[in-house]
Every structure is written in structure tokens, then in C-alpha cells.
Tab-separated table of C-alpha atoms in Angstrom:
chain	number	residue	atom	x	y	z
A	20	UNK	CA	0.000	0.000	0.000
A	21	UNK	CA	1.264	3.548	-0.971
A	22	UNK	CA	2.003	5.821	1.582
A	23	UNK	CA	-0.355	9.072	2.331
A	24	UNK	CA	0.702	12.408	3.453
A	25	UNK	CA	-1.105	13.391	6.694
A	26	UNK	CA	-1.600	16.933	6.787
A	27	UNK	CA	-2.018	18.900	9.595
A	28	UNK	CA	-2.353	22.414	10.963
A	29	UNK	CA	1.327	23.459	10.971
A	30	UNK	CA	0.496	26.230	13.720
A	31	UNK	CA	-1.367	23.407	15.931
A	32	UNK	CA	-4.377	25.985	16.023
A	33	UNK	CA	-6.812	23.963	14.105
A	34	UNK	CA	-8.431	21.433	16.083
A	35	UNK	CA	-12.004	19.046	15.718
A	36	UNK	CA	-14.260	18.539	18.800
A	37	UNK	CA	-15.882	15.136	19.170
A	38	UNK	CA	-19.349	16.054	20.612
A	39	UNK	CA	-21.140	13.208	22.129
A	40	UNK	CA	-24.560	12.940	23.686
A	41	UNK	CA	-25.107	9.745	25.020
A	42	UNK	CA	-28.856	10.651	26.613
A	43	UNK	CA	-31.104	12.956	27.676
A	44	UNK	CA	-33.779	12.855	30.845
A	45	UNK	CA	-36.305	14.874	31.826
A	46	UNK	CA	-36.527	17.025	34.555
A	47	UNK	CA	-38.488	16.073	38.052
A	48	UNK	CA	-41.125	18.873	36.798
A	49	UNK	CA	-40.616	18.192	33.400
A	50	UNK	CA	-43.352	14.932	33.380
A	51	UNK	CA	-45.733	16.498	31.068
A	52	UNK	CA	-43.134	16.773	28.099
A	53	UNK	CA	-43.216	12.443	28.070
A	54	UNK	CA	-43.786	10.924	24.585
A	55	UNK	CA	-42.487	14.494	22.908
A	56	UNK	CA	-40.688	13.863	20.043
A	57	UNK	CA	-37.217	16.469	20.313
A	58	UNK	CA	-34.144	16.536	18.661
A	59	UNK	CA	-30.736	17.736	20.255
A	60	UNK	CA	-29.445	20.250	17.997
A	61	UNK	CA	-26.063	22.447	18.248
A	62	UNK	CA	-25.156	25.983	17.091
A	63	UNK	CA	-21.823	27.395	16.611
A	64	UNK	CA	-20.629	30.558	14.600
A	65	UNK	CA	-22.836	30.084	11.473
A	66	UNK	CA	-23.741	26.658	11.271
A	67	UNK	CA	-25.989	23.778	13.117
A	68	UNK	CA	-26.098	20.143	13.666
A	69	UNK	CA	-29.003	17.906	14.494
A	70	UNK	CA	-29.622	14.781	15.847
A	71	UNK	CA	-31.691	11.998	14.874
A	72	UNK	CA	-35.833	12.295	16.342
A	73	UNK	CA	-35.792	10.563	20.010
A	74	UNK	CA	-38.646	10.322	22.081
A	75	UNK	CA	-38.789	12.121	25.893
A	76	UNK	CA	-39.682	9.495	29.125
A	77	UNK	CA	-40.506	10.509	32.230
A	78	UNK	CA	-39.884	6.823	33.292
A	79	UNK	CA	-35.850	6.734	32.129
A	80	UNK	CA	-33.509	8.408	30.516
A	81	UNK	CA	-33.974	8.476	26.250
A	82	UNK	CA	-30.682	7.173	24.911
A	83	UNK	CA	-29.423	9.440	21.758
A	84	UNK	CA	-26.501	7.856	20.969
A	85	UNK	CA	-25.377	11.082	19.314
A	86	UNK	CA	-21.861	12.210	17.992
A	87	UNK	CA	-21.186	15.753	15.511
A	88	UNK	CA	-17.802	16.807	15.004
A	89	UNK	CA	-17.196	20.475	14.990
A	90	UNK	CA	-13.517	21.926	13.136
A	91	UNK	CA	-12.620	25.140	14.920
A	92	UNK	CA	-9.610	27.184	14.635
A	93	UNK	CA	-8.155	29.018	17.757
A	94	UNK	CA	-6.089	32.468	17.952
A	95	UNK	CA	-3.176	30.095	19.833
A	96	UNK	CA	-2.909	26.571	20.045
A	97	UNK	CA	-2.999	26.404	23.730
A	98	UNK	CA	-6.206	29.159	23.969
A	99	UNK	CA	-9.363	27.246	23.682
A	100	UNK	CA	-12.299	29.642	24.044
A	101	UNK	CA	-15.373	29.676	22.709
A	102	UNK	CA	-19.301	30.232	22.808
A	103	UNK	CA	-21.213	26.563	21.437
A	104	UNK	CA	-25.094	26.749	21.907
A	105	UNK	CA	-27.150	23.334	22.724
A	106	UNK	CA	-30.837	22.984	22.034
A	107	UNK	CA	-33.297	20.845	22.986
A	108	UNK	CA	-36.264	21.115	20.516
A	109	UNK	CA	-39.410	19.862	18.857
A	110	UNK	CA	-38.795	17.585	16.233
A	111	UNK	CA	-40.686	19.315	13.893
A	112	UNK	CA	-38.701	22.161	14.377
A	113	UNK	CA	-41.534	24.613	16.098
A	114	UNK	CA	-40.179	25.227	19.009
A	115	UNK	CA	-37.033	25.257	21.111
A	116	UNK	CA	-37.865	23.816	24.580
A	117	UNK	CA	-34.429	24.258	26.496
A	118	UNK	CA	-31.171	25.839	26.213
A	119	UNK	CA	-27.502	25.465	27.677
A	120	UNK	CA	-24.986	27.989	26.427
A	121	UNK	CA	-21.444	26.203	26.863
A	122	UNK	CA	-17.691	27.286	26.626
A	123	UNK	CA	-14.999	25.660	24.470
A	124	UNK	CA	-12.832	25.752	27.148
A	125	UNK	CA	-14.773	23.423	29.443
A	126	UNK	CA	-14.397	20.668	26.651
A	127	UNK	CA	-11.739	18.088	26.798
A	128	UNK	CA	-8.134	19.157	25.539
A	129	UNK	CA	-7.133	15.717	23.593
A	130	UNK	CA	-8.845	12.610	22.568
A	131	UNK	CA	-9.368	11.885	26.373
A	132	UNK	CA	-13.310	11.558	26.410
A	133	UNK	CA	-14.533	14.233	29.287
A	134	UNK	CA	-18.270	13.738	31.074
A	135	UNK	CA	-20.366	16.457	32.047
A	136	UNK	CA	-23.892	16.835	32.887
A	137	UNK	CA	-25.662	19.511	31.049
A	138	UNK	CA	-28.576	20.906	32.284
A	139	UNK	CA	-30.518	22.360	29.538
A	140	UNK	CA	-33.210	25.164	30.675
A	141	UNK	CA	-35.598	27.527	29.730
A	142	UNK	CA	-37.471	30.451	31.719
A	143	UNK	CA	-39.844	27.645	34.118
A	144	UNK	CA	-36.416	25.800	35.103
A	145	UNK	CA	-34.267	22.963	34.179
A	146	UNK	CA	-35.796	20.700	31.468
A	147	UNK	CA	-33.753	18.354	30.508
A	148	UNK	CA	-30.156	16.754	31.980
A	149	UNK	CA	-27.791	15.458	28.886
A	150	UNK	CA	-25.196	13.206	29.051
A	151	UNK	CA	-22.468	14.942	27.364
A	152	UNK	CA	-18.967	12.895	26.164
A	153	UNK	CA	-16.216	15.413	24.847
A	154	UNK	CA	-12.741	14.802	22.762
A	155	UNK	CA	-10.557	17.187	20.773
A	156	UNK	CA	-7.944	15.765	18.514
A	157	UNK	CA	-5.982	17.836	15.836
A	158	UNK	CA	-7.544	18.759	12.339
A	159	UNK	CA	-5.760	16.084	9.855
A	160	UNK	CA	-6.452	15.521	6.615
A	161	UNK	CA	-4.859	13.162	3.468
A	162	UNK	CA	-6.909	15.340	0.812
A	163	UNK	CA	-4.595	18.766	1.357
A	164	UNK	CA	-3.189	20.925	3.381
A	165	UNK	CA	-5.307	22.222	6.521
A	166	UNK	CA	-5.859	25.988	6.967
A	167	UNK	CA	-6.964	27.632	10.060
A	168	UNK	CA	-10.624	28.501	9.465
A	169	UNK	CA	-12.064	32.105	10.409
A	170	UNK	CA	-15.497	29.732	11.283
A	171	UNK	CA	-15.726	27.229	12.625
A	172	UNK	CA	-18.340	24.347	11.027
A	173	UNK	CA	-19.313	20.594	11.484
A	174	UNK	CA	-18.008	17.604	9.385
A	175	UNK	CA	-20.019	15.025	7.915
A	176	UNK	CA	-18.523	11.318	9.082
A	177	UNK	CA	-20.029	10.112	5.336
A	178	UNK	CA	-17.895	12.455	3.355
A	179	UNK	CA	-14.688	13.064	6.045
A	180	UNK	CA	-12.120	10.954	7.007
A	181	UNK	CA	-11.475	11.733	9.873
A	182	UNK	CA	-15.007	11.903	11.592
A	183	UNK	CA	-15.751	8.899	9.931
A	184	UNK	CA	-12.948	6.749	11.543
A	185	UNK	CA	-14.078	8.196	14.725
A	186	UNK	CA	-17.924	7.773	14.239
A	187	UNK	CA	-17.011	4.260	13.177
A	188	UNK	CA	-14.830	2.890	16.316
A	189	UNK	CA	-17.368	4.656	18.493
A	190	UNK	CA	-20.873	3.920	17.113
A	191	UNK	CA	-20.055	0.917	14.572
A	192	UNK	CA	-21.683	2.503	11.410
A	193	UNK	CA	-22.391	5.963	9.237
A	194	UNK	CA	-25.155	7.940	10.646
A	195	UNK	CA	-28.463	6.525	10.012
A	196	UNK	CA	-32.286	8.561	10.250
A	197	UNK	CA	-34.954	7.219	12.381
A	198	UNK	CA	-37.847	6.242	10.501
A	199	UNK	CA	-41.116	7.964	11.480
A	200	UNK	CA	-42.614	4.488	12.081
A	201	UNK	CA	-39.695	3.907	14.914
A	202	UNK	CA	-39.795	7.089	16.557
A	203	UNK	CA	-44.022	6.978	16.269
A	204	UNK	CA	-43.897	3.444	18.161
A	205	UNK	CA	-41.548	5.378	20.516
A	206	UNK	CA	-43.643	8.228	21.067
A	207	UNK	CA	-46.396	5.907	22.368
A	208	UNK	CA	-44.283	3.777	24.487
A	209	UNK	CA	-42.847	6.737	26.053
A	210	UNK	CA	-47.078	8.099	26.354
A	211	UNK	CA	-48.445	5.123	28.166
A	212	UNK	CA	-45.024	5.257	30.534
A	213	UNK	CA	-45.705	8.636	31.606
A	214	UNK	CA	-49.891	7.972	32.197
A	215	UNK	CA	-48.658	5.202	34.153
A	216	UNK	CA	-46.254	6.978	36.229
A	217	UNK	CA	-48.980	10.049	36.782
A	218	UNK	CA	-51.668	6.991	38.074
A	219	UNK	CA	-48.563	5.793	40.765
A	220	UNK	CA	-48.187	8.949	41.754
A	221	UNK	CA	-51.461	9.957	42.501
């Protein structure tokens, strides 16, 4: 087999976060929002990612099983700052229905994985608790040089390299959609959980 050229950042300021939300759970007060269909969806700069459609329990936590990959260039290659904006919203894209506004710097520095809990709110509280996995590693690429970019912007694991040979190790295939049958039958699990959890409590 040939040999590739790696390329990297030569200035080590280039970088790709590994973003992973393993699940999300409702709030104590958060009961009524059972069997909503929501999507976890992340903003940085100019651009957005989007998960797959889950379906909120009041009963247990909704695994997402989750991962975007985010390039990002920083002024130095030791500085890592930065505002990245998580929603939790309605699948159908209404509404948002909880926020957490998060800081680069709080991520993991290397291809450690780091756990946090993110609580994601809105003005009646704390919604929703997420599960959230972070890695960095440095920007490489066999297709070209890599040049720091003024914004930063998520990678697609079918069409990258590099995301996909993480996506791979870590979920076992390229990103696949729910079908609306799936997350329907969800939806309606998740419903009769929450009725039965209301009836327990009362």
C-alpha cells in the first residue's frame, strides 16, 4: 500500500471537537413533556447540527446515541475559548424547549473523552439533563493541506475521514435517520409510561 501524506495544521491551532450525547432525561417537573418527540441540535458561529428524532420518558432516561464533530480554529494553540449553543427542541422544528450555552474551554483538551452533565433550561427551570462525552484531537487531513478557518463548522462522518474513523470505532456505522414508524412506536411507548407513572403517583 502507498504511503499518504497526513496533513495537519502546521500552527497546531486547528483542532475538531468530538461532541457526544449519550442521553437525555427529563426534569423532576418536566413529566408532562413524556412521549415528545425532540431533537438535540447544536449551534456554533454560522452553522448547526441535528440529531436523529428521540422520544422524551418521564420513566428513564432516552438514549441518543449522538456524535457531531465540529472543526474550529483558535487564535493560539494552547487558547481554547469559545461560545457553542445546545438545544433541545421539537422535532418538527416549532419550538425550542431548552437551552444550555457552553464554553470551548470546558471541553476536553485531547482525545481523552470528558463527562459532564448539562442541564438544559428555559425560563420555568431545568428541562432536561444530557449526558455529554467530549474529545478534541488535531484537524488532519490526506486530501490537502489544513488551513486555520475564520469559522468554525461541522463535518459530515459520510464524506470526512477523519469523523468517519471516529464515528465508526465509536458507534459501529455511518449515521443513520430514524424512521417515522420507529420514533411513532416510541412516542407511544414513552405516552403510556408517563400515564402510568402520573396513576402511581397519585
Amino acid at each position: 500500500m502507498a504511503w499518504e501524506r497526513v496533513f495537519q495544521d502546521p500552527a497546531g491551532r486547528t483542532i475538531v471537537y468530538m461532541l457526544y450525547v449519550d442521553n437525555v432525561r427529563l426534569g423532576p417537573e418536566m413529566a408532562h413533556l413524556a412521549g415528545t418527540e425532540a431533537v438535540c441540535r447544536w449551534y456554533i458561529d454560522n452553522d448547526n447540527h441535528c440529531s436523529a428524532p428521540f422520544v422524551l420518558s418521564a420513566a428513564e432516561a432516552s438514549p441518543t446515541r449522538y456524535i457531531a464533530f465540529v472543526v474550529v480554529s483558535m487564535d493560539h494553540a494552547e487558547s481554547r475559548a469559545g461560545g457553542v449553543t445546545m438545544t433541545l427542541s421539537h422535532a418538527d422544528g416549532s419550538d425550542h424547549l431548552a437551552v444550555a450555552f457552553l464554553d470551548e474551554a470546558n471541553f476536553s483538551r485531547d482525545d481523552n473523552f470528558k463527562v459532564d452533565v448539562v442541564e438544559l433550561q428555559s425560563q420555568a427551570g431545568v428541562v432536561a439533563f444530557a449526558d455529554l462525552h467530549t474529545a478534541s484531537q488535531v484537524r488532519w487531513s490526506r486530501k490537502g493541506p489544513v488551513e486555520p478557518v475564520a469559522e468554525a463548522y461541522f463535518l459530515d462522518p459520510a464524506e470526512d475521514e477523519q469523523a468517519r474513523t471516529v464515528y465508526e470505532f465509536m458507534i459501529g456505522e455511518l449515521p443513520t435517520t430514524a424512521t417515522g414508524g420507529d420514533v411513532a412506536e416510541a412516542a407511544a411507548r414513552a405516552a403510556e409510561e408517563a400515564r402510568e407513572a402520573e396513576a402511581a403517583a397519585a
